[in-house]
Coordinates of C-alpha atoms in Angstrom, one line a residue:
X1 CA 0.0 0.0 0.0
X2 CA 2.9 2.3 0.6
X3 CA 4.0 2.0 -3.1
X4 CA 0.4 2.6 -4.2
X5 CA 0.2 5.8 -2.0
X6 CA 3.5 6.9 -3.5
X7 CA 2.2 6.4 -7.0
X8 CA -0.9 8.4 -6.1
X9 CA 1.3 11.2 -4.7
X10 CA 3.4 11.1 -7.9
X11 CA 0.3 11.4 -10.0
X12 CA -0.8 14.5 -8.0
X13 CA 2.6 16.1 -8.6
X14 CA 2.4 15.4 -12.3
X15 CA -1.0 17.1 -12.4
X16 CA 0.5 20.1 -10.7
X17 CA 3.4 20.2 -13.2
X18 CA 0.9 20.2 -16.0
X19 CA -0.9 23.1 -14.4
X20 CA 2.4 25.0 -13.9
X21 CA 3.3 24.5 -17.5
X22 CA 0.0 26.0 -18.7
X23 CA 0.2 28.8 -16.2
X24 CA 3.8 29.8 -17.0
X25 CA 4.5 29.1 -20.7
X26 CA 7.2 31.6 -20.9
X27 CA 9.2 30.2 -18.0
X28 CA 9.6 26.5 -18.9
X29 CA 13.0 25.7 -17.4
X30 CA 11.8 25.2 -13.8
X31 CA 9.1 22.9 -15.1
X32 CA 11.7 20.8 -17.0
X33 CA 13.8 20.5 -13.8
X34 CA 10.8 19.5 -11.8
X35 CA 9.8 17.0 -14.5
X36 CA 13.3 15.4 -14.4
X37 CA 13.0 15.2 -10.6
X38 CA 9.7 13.4 -11.0
X39 CA 11.3 11.1 -13.5
X40 CA 13.9 10.2 -10.9
X41 CA 11.1 9.4 -8.4
X42 CA 9.4 7.2 -11.0
X43 CA 12.7 5.4 -11.5
X44 CA 12.8 4.7 -7.7
X45 CA 9.3 3.5 -7.7
X46 CA 10.0 1.1 -10.7
X47 CA 13.0 -0.2 -8.8
X48 CA 10.9 -0.8 -5.7
X49 CA 8.2 -2.6 -7.8
X50 CA 10.8 -4.8 -9.3
X51 CA 12.0 -5.8 -5.8
X52 CA 8.5 -6.6 -4.8
X53 CA 8.0 -8.7 -7.8
X54 CA 11.2 -10.6 -7.1
X55 CA 10.1 -11.4 -3.6
X56 CA 6.7 -12.7 -4.8
X57 CA 6.3 -16.5 -4.9
X58 CA 6.2 -18.0 -8.4
X59 CA 2.7 -19.5 -7.9
X60 CA 1.5 -16.6 -5.8
X61 CA -0.9 -14.0 -7.0
X62 CA 0.6 -11.0 -8.7
X63 CA -2.4 -8.7 -8.7
X64 CA -0.7 -6.1 -6.4
X65 CA 2.5 -5.6 -8.4
X66 CA 0.6 -5.8 -11.7
X67 CA -1.7 -3.1 -10.5
X68 CA 1.3 -1.0 -9.4
X69 CA 2.9 -1.3 -12.9
X70 CA -0.4 -0.4 -14.5
X71 CA -0.4 2.8 -12.3
X72 CA 3.2 3.5 -13.4
X73 CA 2.2 3.3 -17.0
X74 CA -0.7 5.6 -16.4
X75 CA 1.7 8.1 -14.8
X76 CA 4.0 7.9 -17.8
X77 CA 1.0 8.5 -20.1
X78 CA -0.1 11.5 -18.0
X79 CA 3.3 13.2 -17.8
X80 CA 2.9 16.9 -18.8
X81 CA 6.0 17.0 -21.1
X82 CA 7.0 14.9 -24.0
X83 CA 8.9 11.8 -22.9
X84 CA 10.4 9.1 -25.1
X85 CA 11.9 5.9 -23.9
X86 CA 14.9 4.8 -25.9
X87 CA 17.0 1.6 -25.9
X88 CA 20.7 1.7 -26.0
X89 CA 20.8 2.0 -29.8
X90 CA 18.5 5.1 -29.8
X91 CA 15.5 3.1 -31.0
X92 CA 12.1 4.3 -29.7
X93 CA 10.5 1.9 -27.3
X94 CA 7.7 4.0 -25.9
X95 CA 6.3 7.5 -26.3
X96 CA 3.8 9.3 -24.1
X97 CA 0.7 11.1 -25.5
X98 CA 2.4 14.5 -25.1
X99 CA 5.2 13.3 -27.4
X100 CA 2.6 12.1 -29.9
X101 CA 0.9 15.4 -29.8
X102 CA 4.1 17.3 -30.3
X103 CA 5.4 15.3 -33.2
X104 CA 2.0 14.8 -34.8
X105 CA 2.2 11.0 -35.1
X106 CA 0.2 8.2 -33.3
X107 CA 2.1 6.4 -30.6
X108 CA 2.6 3.2 -32.5
X109 CA 4.0 5.0 -35.6
X110 CA 7.3 5.9 -34.0
X111 CA 7.8 2.8 -31.9
X112 CA 10.7 0.8 -33.4
X113 CA 12.0 3.8 -35.3
X114 CA 15.4 5.4 -34.9
X115 CA 15.0 8.5 -32.8
X116 CA 18.1 10.3 -34.2
X117 CA 16.2 10.5 -37.5
X118 CA 14.0 13.1 -35.8
X119 CA 17.0 15.2 -34.7
X120 CA 18.4 18.0 -36.9
X121 CA 21.2 16.6 -39.2
X122 CA 23.7 19.1 -37.8
X123 CA 23.1 17.8 -34.3
X124 CA 22.7 14.1 -34.8
X125 CA 26.4 13.4 -34.0
X126 CA 26.1 15.4 -30.8
X127 CA 22.9 13.6 -29.8
X128 CA 24.6 10.2 -30.3
X129 CA 27.6 11.4 -28.2
X130 CA 25.2 12.5 -25.4
X131 CA 23.3 9.3 -25.5
X132 CA 26.5 7.2 -25.3
X133 CA 27.7 9.3 -22.4
X134 CA 24.4 8.9 -20.4
X135 CA 24.4 5.1 -20.9
X136 CA 28.0 4.7 -19.9
X137 CA 28.2 7.2 -16.9
X138 CA 24.6 7.2 -15.7
X139 CA 24.9 11.0 -15.4
X140 CA 22.0 13.0 -17.0
X141 CA 22.8 15.2 -20.0
X142 CA 21.0 17.9 -22.0
X143 CA 21.4 19.6 -25.3
X144 CA 19.5 22.0 -27.5
X145 CA 18.4 20.8 -30.9
X146 CA 15.6 20.7 -33.5
X147 CA 13.1 17.9 -33.9
X148 CA 11.4 17.7 -37.2
X149 CA 8.6 15.4 -38.2
X150 CA 5.2 15.5 -40.1
X151 CA 5.8 18.9 -41.4
X152 CA 6.5 20.5 -38.0
X153 CA 9.9 21.7 -36.7
X154 CA 10.5 22.2 -32.9
X155 CA 13.5 23.7 -31.2
X156 CA 13.7 21.8 -27.9
X157 CA 15.8 21.4 -24.8
X158 CA 16.4 17.6 -24.8
X159 CA 17.2 16.1 -21.4
X160 CA 18.5 12.5 -21.3
X161 CA 18.4 10.3 -18.1
X162 CA 19.4 6.6 -17.8
X163 CA 16.8 4.2 -16.6
X164 CA 16.9 0.6 -15.4
X165 CA 13.6 -1.0 -16.3
X166 CA 12.0 -4.1 -14.8
X167 CA 12.4 -7.0 -17.1
X168 CA 15.0 -5.3 -19.2
X169 CA 18.6 -6.6 -19.2
X170 CA 20.1 -3.4 -20.5
X171 CA 19.7 0.2 -19.5
X172 CA 17.3 2.5 -21.3
X173 CA 17.2 6.3 -21.6
X174 CA 14.3 8.6 -21.0
X175 CA 14.5 11.7 -23.3
X176 CA 12.4 14.6 -22.1
X177 CA 11.8 17.3 -24.8
X178 CA 10.8 20.7 -23.6
X179 CA 9.8 22.9 -26.6
X180 CA 11.5 26.2 -26.8
X181 CA 10.3 27.3 -30.2
X182 CA 7.8 25.6 -32.6
X183 CA 7.7 26.1 -36.3
X184 CA 4.2 25.4 -37.7
X185 CA 3.7 23.3 -40.8
X186 CA 4.3 25.3 -44.1
X187 CA 1.1 26.3 -45.9
X188 CA -0.2 23.4 -47.9
X189 CA 2.0 20.9 -45.9
X190 CA -0.3 20.1 -43.0
X191 CA -0.6 16.6 -41.9
X192 CA -3.7 15.1 -43.5
X193 CA -6.3 13.9 -41.0
X194 CA -8.9 11.3 -41.5
X195 CA -11.8 13.6 -42.2
X196 CA -13.6 12.7 -45.4
X197 CA -13.2 16.2 -46.8
X198 CA -9.5 16.2 -46.3
X199 CA -9.1 12.8 -47.9
X200 CA -11.1 13.9 -50.9
X201 CA -8.9 17.1 -51.2
X202 CA -5.8 14.9 -51.1
X203 CA -7.1 12.5 -53.6
X204 CA -8.1 15.4 -55.9
X205 CA -4.6 16.8 -55.6
X206 CA -3.1 13.6 -56.7
X207 CA -5.4 13.2 -59.6
X208 CA -4.7 16.8 -60.7
X209 CA -1.0 16.0 -60.7
X210 CA -1.6 12.9 -62.8
X211 CA -3.7 14.8 -65.3
X212 CA -1.1 17.6 -65.6
X213 CA 1.6 15.1 -66.0
X214 CA -0.1 13.2 -68.8
X215 CA -1.0 16.4 -70.6
X216 CA 2.6 17.4 -70.4
X217 CA 4.0 14.1 -71.6
X218 CA 1.6 14.0 -74.5
X219 CA 2.8 17.4 -75.9
X220 CA 4.3 17.0 -79.3
X221 CA 7.0 19.5 -78.7
X222 CA 8.2 17.7 -75.6
X223 CA 8.5 14.5 -77.6
X224 CA 10.3 16.1 -80.6
X225 CA 12.8 18.0 -78.5
X226 CA 13.4 15.3 -75.9
X227 CA 11.9 17.4 -73.1
X228 CA 9.6 14.8 -71.5
X229 CA 11.9 13.9 -68.7
X230 CA 13.1 17.4 -67.8
X231 CA 9.6 18.8 -67.8
X232 CA 8.2 15.9 -65.7
X233 CA 10.9 16.3 -63.0
X234 CA 10.4 20.1 -62.9
X235 CA 6.7 19.6 -62.4
X236 CA 7.3 17.1 -59.5
X237 CA 9.8 19.4 -57.9
X238 CA 7.4 22.4 -58.0
X239 CA 5.1 20.9 -55.4
X240 CA 5.8 17.3 -54.6
X241 CA 9.4 17.0 -53.6
X242 CA 12.5 18.9 -52.3
X243 CA 14.7 16.8 -54.5
X244 CA 13.8 14.9 -57.7
X245 CA 16.4 12.4 -59.1
X246 CA 15.9 10.6 -62.4
X247 CA 18.1 7.7 -63.4
X248 CA 17.7 6.1 -66.8
X249 CA 19.0 2.7 -68.0
X250 CA 21.3 2.8 -71.1
X251 CA 23.4 -0.1 -72.2
X252 CA 22.0 -2.1 -69.3
X253 CA 23.4 0.3 -66.8
X254 CA 21.6 2.9 -64.6
X255 CA 22.9 6.4 -65.4
X256 CA 22.0 9.6 -63.6
X257 CA 20.1 11.8 -66.0
X258 CA 18.5 14.7 -64.1
X259 CA 18.8 16.1 -60.5
X260 CA 16.4 18.9 -59.5
X261 CA 17.5 20.5 -56.2
X262 CA 15.6 22.8 -53.9
X263 CA 15.2 26.3 -55.3
X264 CA 15.4 28.2 -52.0
X265 CA 18.8 26.9 -50.8
X266 CA 22.4 27.5 -52.2
X267 CA 23.0 23.9 -52.8
X268 CA 25.0 24.0 -56.0
X269 CA 27.9 21.9 -54.8
X270 CA 25.6 19.3 -53.2
X271 CA 23.6 19.1 -56.4
X272 CA 26.7 18.4 -58.3
X273 CA 27.6 15.7 -55.9
X274 CA 24.2 14.1 -56.4
X275 CA 24.6 14.3 -60.1
X276 CA 28.1 12.8 -60.1
X277 CA 27.1 9.9 -57.8
X278 CA 26.8 6.5 -59.5
X279 CA 23.2 5.2 -59.3
X280 CA 24.5 1.7 -59.8
X281 CA 25.9 2.0 -56.3
X282 CA 22.6 3.1 -54.8
X283 CA 20.8 0.2 -53.1
X284 CA 17.4 1.9 -53.6
X285 CA 17.9 2.2 -57.4
X286 CA 19.0 -1.4 -57.6
X287 CA 16.0 -2.6 -55.5
X288 CA 13.4 -0.7 -57.6
X289 CA 14.9 -2.0 -60.9
X290 CA 15.1 -5.6 -59.6
X291 CA 11.6 -5.6 -58.2
X292 CA 10.0 -3.6 -61.0
X293 CA 7.8 -1.8 -58.4
X294 CA 8.1 1.2 -56.2
X295 CA 9.0 1.6 -52.5
X296 CA 8.2 4.3 -50.0
X297 CA 10.1 5.2 -46.8
X298 CA 7.9 7.3 -44.6
X299 CA 11.0 7.8 -42.4
X300 CA 14.4 7.4 -43.9
X301 CA 16.3 5.1 -41.5
X302 CA 19.1 4.0 -43.8
X303 CA 20.7 7.1 -45.1
X304 CA 22.9 5.1 -47.6
X305 CA 20.0 4.2 -49.7
X306 CA 20.8 6.7 -52.4
X307 CA 24.6 6.2 -52.2
X308 CA 27.4 8.3 -50.8
X309 CA 29.7 11.1 -51.7
X310 CA 33.1 11.9 -50.3
X311 CA 31.6 13.5 -47.1
X312 CA 29.1 10.8 -46.4
X313 CA 25.7 9.5 -47.3
X314 CA 23.8 11.7 -49.8
X315 CA 20.6 11.5 -47.9
X316 CA 22.2 12.9 -44.9
X317 CA 23.5 15.9 -46.8
X318 CA 20.1 16.3 -48.4
X319 CA 18.4 16.3 -44.9
X320 CA 16.1 13.6 -46.2
X321 CA 13.2 12.7 -43.9
X322 CA 11.0 10.7 -46.3
X323 CA 11.4 9.4 -49.8
X324 CA 9.7 7.3 -52.5
X325 CA 11.1 5.7 -55.6
X326 CA 9.3 4.2 -58.6
X327 CA 10.3 2.5 -61.8
X328 CA 10.2 4.5 -65.1
X329 CA 8.3 2.3 -67.5
X330 CA 9.5 -1.3 -67.7
X331 CA 13.2 -1.3 -66.7
X332 CA 13.8 2.1 -68.4
X333 CA 14.9 3.8 -65.2
X334 CA 14.0 5.0 -61.7
X335 CA 12.4 8.2 -60.4
X336 CA 13.2 9.2 -56.8
X337 CA 11.5 11.9 -54.8
X338 CA 12.9 13.1 -51.5
X339 CA 11.4 15.4 -48.9
X340 CA 13.2 17.0 -46.0
X341 CA 12.5 15.8 -42.5
X342 CA 10.5 18.9 -41.7
X343 CA 7.9 18.2 -44.4
X344 CA 4.9 15.9 -44.5
X345 CA 6.2 12.3 -45.2
X346 CA 5.2 10.4 -48.2
X347 CA 2.4 7.8 -47.8
X348 CA 1.2 4.8 -49.7
X349 CA -1.3 6.9 -51.6
X350 CA 1.6 9.1 -52.9
X351 CA 3.4 5.9 -53.9
X352 CA 0.3 4.8 -55.9
X353 CA 0.0 8.0 -57.9
X354 CA 3.8 8.1 -58.5
X355 CA 3.7 4.6 -59.9
X356 CA 1.2 5.8 -62.5
X357 CA 3.5 8.8 -63.2
X358 CA 6.4 6.4 -63.7
X359 CA 4.4 4.3 -66.1
X360 CA 3.2 7.3 -68.1
X361 CA 6.8 8.7 -68.2
X362 CA 8.1 5.4 -69.5
X363 CA 5.6 5.4 -72.4
X364 CA 6.5 9.0 -73.2
X365 CA 10.2 8.1 -73.3
X366 CA 9.5 5.1 -75.6
X367 CA 7.4 7.4 -77.8
X368 CA 10.1 10.0 -77.7
X369 CA 12.8 7.4 -78.7
X370 CA 10.5 6.1 -81.5
X371 CA 9.9 9.7 -82.8
X372 CA 13.6 10.5 -82.6
X373 CA 14.5 7.3 -84.5
X374 CA 11.9 8.1 -87.2
X375 CA 13.1 11.7 -87.3
X376 CA 16.7 10.6 -87.8
X377 CA 15.6 8.2 -90.5
X378 CA 13.7 11.0 -92.2
X379 CA 16.7 13.2 -92.0
X380 CA 18.8 10.5 -93.5
X381 CA 16.3 10.0 -96.2
X382 CA 16.2 13.7 -96.9
X383 CA 20.0 13.8 -97.1
X384 CA 19.8 10.9 -99.6
X385 CA 17.5 12.9 -101.9
X386 CA 18.8 16.5 -101.4
X387 CA 22.4 17.6 -101.7
X388 CA 23.9 19.4 -98.8
X389 CA 25.5 22.1 -101.0
X390 CA 25.2 23.1 -104.7
X391 CA 28.5 22.9 -106.6
X392 CA 29.8 25.8 -108.6
X393 CA 28.8 25.3 -112.2
X394 CA 31.1 27.3 -114.6
X395 CA 29.2 29.9 -116.6
X396 CA 26.1 29.7 -114.3
X397 CA 24.7 30.8 -111.1
X398 CA 22.7 28.2 -109.2
X399 CA 20.3 28.3 -106.3
X400 CA 17.8 25.8 -104.8
X401 CA 15.2 25.6 -102.1
X402 CA 13.6 22.6 -100.4
X403 CA 10.7 22.7 -98.0
X404 CA 9.7 19.4 -96.4
X405 CA 6.0 18.5 -96.4
X406 CA 3.7 17.2 -93.6
X407 CA 5.2 13.7 -93.8
X408 CA 8.3 12.0 -95.1
X409 CA 8.1 12.9 -98.8
X410 CA 9.9 11.7 -102.0
X411 CA 11.0 14.8 -103.9
X412 CA 14.6 15.2 -104.9
X413 CA 16.9 17.5 -106.7
X414 CA 20.6 17.2 -107.5
X415 CA 23.5 19.0 -109.4
X416 CA 26.5 16.8 -110.3
X417 CA 29.4 16.7 -112.8
X418 CA 29.2 14.7 -116.0
X419 CA 31.7 14.1 -118.8
X420 CA 32.4 17.5 -120.4
X421 CA 30.0 19.4 -118.3
X422 CA 27.4 19.3 -115.6
X423 CA 24.1 17.5 -115.0
X424 CA 21.0 18.3 -112.9
X425 CA 17.8 16.6 -112.0
X426 CA 14.5 17.1 -110.1
X427 CA 11.7 14.7 -109.5
X428 CA 10.0 12.5 -107.0
X429 CA 8.3 9.2 -106.5
X430 CA 4.4 9.2 -106.5
X431 CA 3.7 8.4 -102.9
X432 CA 4.6 9.2 -99.3
X433 CA 6.7 7.7 -96.5
X434 CA 10.0 5.9 -96.3
X435 CA 9.3 3.6 -99.2
X436 CA 8.7 6.4 -101.6
X437 CA 11.7 8.3 -100.3
X438 CA 13.9 5.2 -100.8
X439 CA 12.7 4.8 -104.4
X440 CA 13.5 8.6 -105.1
X441 CA 17.0 8.0 -103.6
X442 CA 17.5 5.1 -105.9
X443 CA 16.5 7.2 -108.9
X444 CA 18.7 10.1 -107.8
X445 CA 21.7 7.8 -107.3
X446 CA 21.1 6.0 -110.6
X447 CA 21.1 9.3 -112.5
X448 CA 24.4 10.3 -110.9
X449 CA 26.1 7.0 -111.5
X450 CA 24.9 6.4 -115.1
X451 CA 25.9 9.9 -116.1
X452 CA 29.5 9.0 -115.7
X453 CA 29.3 6.7 -118.8
X454 CA 26.4 8.2 -120.8
X455 CA 26.6 11.6 -122.6
X456 CA 22.9 11.8 -123.2
X457 CA 20.5 12.5 -120.3
X458 CA 17.6 10.8 -122.2
X459 CA 19.7 7.5 -122.4
X460 CA 20.4 7.8 -118.7
X461 CA 16.7 8.2 -118.0
X462 CA 15.9 5.1 -120.1
X463 CA 18.4 2.9 -118.2
X464 CA 17.1 4.1 -114.8
X465 CA 13.6 3.2 -116.0
X466 CA 14.7 -0.3 -116.8
X467 CA 16.3 -0.7 -113.4
X468 CA 13.3 0.7 -111.6
X469 CA 10.8 -1.5 -113.6
X470 CA 13.0 -4.6 -112.8
X471 CA 12.7 -3.8 -109.1
X472 CA 9.0 -4.2 -109.3
X473 CA 8.4 -1.8 -106.4
X474 CA 5.0 -0.9 -107.5
X475 CA 6.0 2.8 -107.5
X476 CA 6.8 5.2 -110.4
X477 CA 8.8 8.4 -110.4
X478 CA 8.3 11.7 -112.2
X479 CA 11.7 13.2 -113.2
X480 CA 13.4 15.8 -115.3
X481 CA 17.1 15.6 -116.0
X482 CA 19.4 17.8 -118.0
X483 CA 23.1 18.0 -119.1
X484 CA 24.8 21.4 -119.4
X485 CA 27.7 21.8 -121.9
X486 CA 28.7 25.4 -122.5
X487 CA 25.4 27.3 -123.0
X488 CA 23.6 24.2 -124.4
X489 CA 21.3 22.3 -122.2
X490 CA 19.8 18.8 -123.2
X491 CA 16.6 18.0 -121.3
X492 CA 14.7 14.8 -120.8
X493 CA 11.3 14.6 -119.1
X494 CA 9.5 11.5 -117.7
X495 CA 6.1 12.7 -116.6
X496 CA 7.4 15.8 -115.0
X497 CA 6.3 19.4 -115.1
X498 CA 8.2 21.4 -117.8
X499 CA 11.1 23.7 -116.9
X500 CA 10.5 27.5 -117.2
X501 CA 12.8 29.7 -119.2
X502 CA 12.9 33.3 -118.0
X503 CA 14.1 36.1 -120.3
X504 CA 15.5 39.2 -118.7
X505 CA 14.3 41.5 -121.6
X506 CA 10.7 42.3 -120.9
X507 CA 10.2 39.5 -118.3
X508 CA 9.1 36.9 -120.8
X509 CA 8.6 33.3 -119.6
X510 CA 8.4 30.2 -121.8
X511 CA 7.8 26.6 -120.6
X512 CA 9.7 23.8 -122.2
X513 CA 8.0 20.6 -123.4
X514 CA 8.0 18.5 -120.3
X515 CA 5.6 15.6 -120.2
X516 CA 6.4 12.0 -121.1
X517 CA 5.6 8.9 -119.0
X518 CA 6.9 8.5 -115.4
X519 CA 9.8 6.1 -114.8
X520 CA 8.9 2.6 -113.7
X521 CA 5.5 2.3 -115.4
X522 CA 6.8 0.1 -118.3
X523 CA 9.8 -1.7 -119.5
X524 CA 10.3 0.9 -122.2
X525 CA 10.7 4.6 -121.2
X526 CA 8.5 7.2 -123.0
X527 CA 10.3 10.5 -122.4
X528 CA 10.1 14.0 -123.9
X529 CA 13.4 15.6 -125.0
X530 CA 14.4 19.1 -125.9
X531 CA 17.5 21.2 -126.5
X532 CA 17.7 24.6 -124.9
X533 CA 20.3 27.4 -125.3
X534 CA 20.6 29.9 -122.5
X535 CA 21.9 33.4 -123.4
X536 CA 23.5 35.6 -120.7
X537 CA 21.1 36.7 -118.1
X538 CA 18.5 34.0 -119.0
X539 CA 17.3 31.6 -116.2
X540 CA 16.1 28.0 -116.3
X541 CA 13.7 27.2 -113.3
X542 CA 12.7 23.7 -112.4
X543 CA 10.1 23.0 -109.7
X544 CA 8.1 20.2 -108.0
X545 CA 4.5 19.1 -108.1
X546 CA 4.2 20.4 -104.5
X547 CA 4.6 24.0 -105.7
X548 CA 2.1 23.9 -108.5
X549 CA -0.5 21.9 -106.4
X550 CA -0.5 24.2 -103.4
X551 CA -4.0 25.5 -102.6
X552 CA -5.4 28.5 -100.9
X553 CA -8.4 28.6 -98.5
X554 CA -10.8 28.6 -101.4
X555 CA -9.3 25.4 -102.8
X556 CA -7.7 27.0 -105.8
X557 CA -4.4 25.7 -107.2
X558 CA -1.3 27.8 -107.3
X559 CA -0.7 26.7 -110.9
X560 CA 1.9 27.5 -113.6
X561 CA 0.2 30.8 -114.6
X562 CA 0.8 32.3 -111.2
X563 CA 4.3 30.9 -111.2
X564 CA 5.0 32.5 -114.6
X565 CA 3.7 35.9 -113.3
X566 CA 6.1 35.8 -110.4
X567 CA 9.1 34.7 -112.6
X568 CA 8.3 37.5 -115.0
X569 CA 8.4 40.2 -112.3
X570 CA 11.8 39.0 -111.1
X571 CA 13.3 38.3 -114.5
X572 CA 17.1 39.1 -114.6
X573 CA 17.5 38.8 -110.8
X574 CA 20.0 36.4 -109.2
X575 CA 18.6 32.8 -108.9
X576 CA 18.5 33.1 -105.1
X577 CA 16.3 36.1 -105.3
X578 CA 14.0 34.4 -107.8
X579 CA 13.4 31.2 -105.8
X580 CA 12.8 33.2 -102.6
X581 CA 10.3 35.4 -104.4
X582 CA 8.4 32.3 -105.6
X583 CA 8.4 30.7 -102.2
X584 CA 7.2 33.9 -100.5
X585 CA 4.4 34.3 -103.1
X586 CA 3.3 30.6 -102.6
X587 CA 3.3 31.0 -98.8
X588 CA 1.1 34.1 -99.1
X589 CA -1.2 32.3 -101.4
X590 CA -1.6 29.2 -99.2
X591 CA -1.5 30.9 -95.9
X592 CA 1.9 29.4 -95.0
X593 CA 0.5 25.8 -95.2
X594 CA 2.8 23.1 -96.7
X595 CA 1.2 19.8 -97.6
X596 CA 3.7 18.4 -100.1
X597 CA 7.4 19.1 -100.5
X598 CA 8.4 22.2 -102.3
X599 CA 11.5 22.1 -104.6
X600 CA 12.7 24.9 -106.8
X601 CA 16.0 24.8 -108.7
X602 CA 17.2 27.8 -110.7
X603 CA 20.2 28.2 -113.1
X604 CA 21.2 31.6 -114.7
X605 CA 23.7 32.0 -117.4
X606 CA 26.3 34.6 -116.6

């Protein structure tokens, strides 16, 4: 009964301490000292209870001692200041309700967690030193530090006292935290409760992120310019993370692609360390890639998860409190989000929405790679049908313009040397896509090669026709070729629009024969040939079907009459000026729209 009375008295003093704390909030130090004294009293009572338990007979009734221990637990729960019971390794064994209220977590959430993770990074080493000292010497110790958890930050006076607990073989430590200063959660960072309204708001926020992310990833410009990953990480960093790290798999190895650091801190050097770290040495990245699913750490207990730099674990330097990591697509990479320990921790619901973000990002990267591959193929095909530069043709000025259409097209033009002069050609396969472009490249190459042995462009056209017909590609090509020797030009047309001759005197324009049958339609070519002599200042203009067939908003064709009018107005001008004038007029006519490729090649005798 003496022990029970002592417990009653202790409970009364605890109640008085609670009242004192409420009455004198600005003078907390005496309350802390008194609380420590009451803790010492509780220790003595626990020791006495253990002695009583040891004296009890094994088969006797233990109702009295059990009742006394129950009272002690009640006292612990009623203590007016935050108290945490730690084992020798700093793991949380018990917390009282006041601690739960201070940190914003239910009692069971922190039990089994490492208490140093709540301590400010700059003071963790000091805390561990104090803890070791208290355990070894039995002398109480105190230090000022910050505790951060669930979006709250608290500057506290932390007092440590060694305890010997009944039933425990090793010493434990009671940590009393007296708040000195409390930093409330940042706006928008409050811990979500269980109210239906709050849950709905949180769910809506996650769905809004997913909708914004998908809209961003489906943007054509982002795919074309390889901006999907940078844009996605910036969006996540804006409101969902302090740090965003994206690692991609190339050549079967994880490589660091993007690191987005907090904007409000001068962390340039730290960001460079994170960028330089090898993701292959990060256990977290390896785990996510191996499992193919994401993980969430509401509290970061292993600070080596993201690897280390020269000065220690990266997560320590990043002041990480919570993180989640999800795969990007299927084995394409890993996306990791990190929040500081004074922010709301990630939850399973956050992991769920980030898994969807990772899946969408993976699809976007695959589409981006596919687009880039097709773009490179299109560039390669364009290079195979369009010369990089026009050569200098003695006695002539030459200029050309090429405007790609809405898809991979098949128009080509070329200027090349032949025996005793120069050759030129324009044309295109009837059709679209890579197959048509390949056929055009075949014809262009054939014209070049055969012109080495043949002196007549019409004979070259006939042999190219035989080769194309033998290929049985199902495609045919409209083409116009010419050989230039001195001022004389031999022309051969196979189903192509005629060349235009522009005279500087009076701005007259005449069209050559043109016509004939496109290449590849039959075993025997049916071409139209013509000999043209260019005097000084006269210009020969060749053009594609795409120019003549351009339409305006009324559906009217650009046509050769309009072309002749523009050529006449710029007669005698340099070829570069002429082709630019034609293209500007076509753009004005069609409102800038381009459906088919535009090719214009001009030669002026000088």
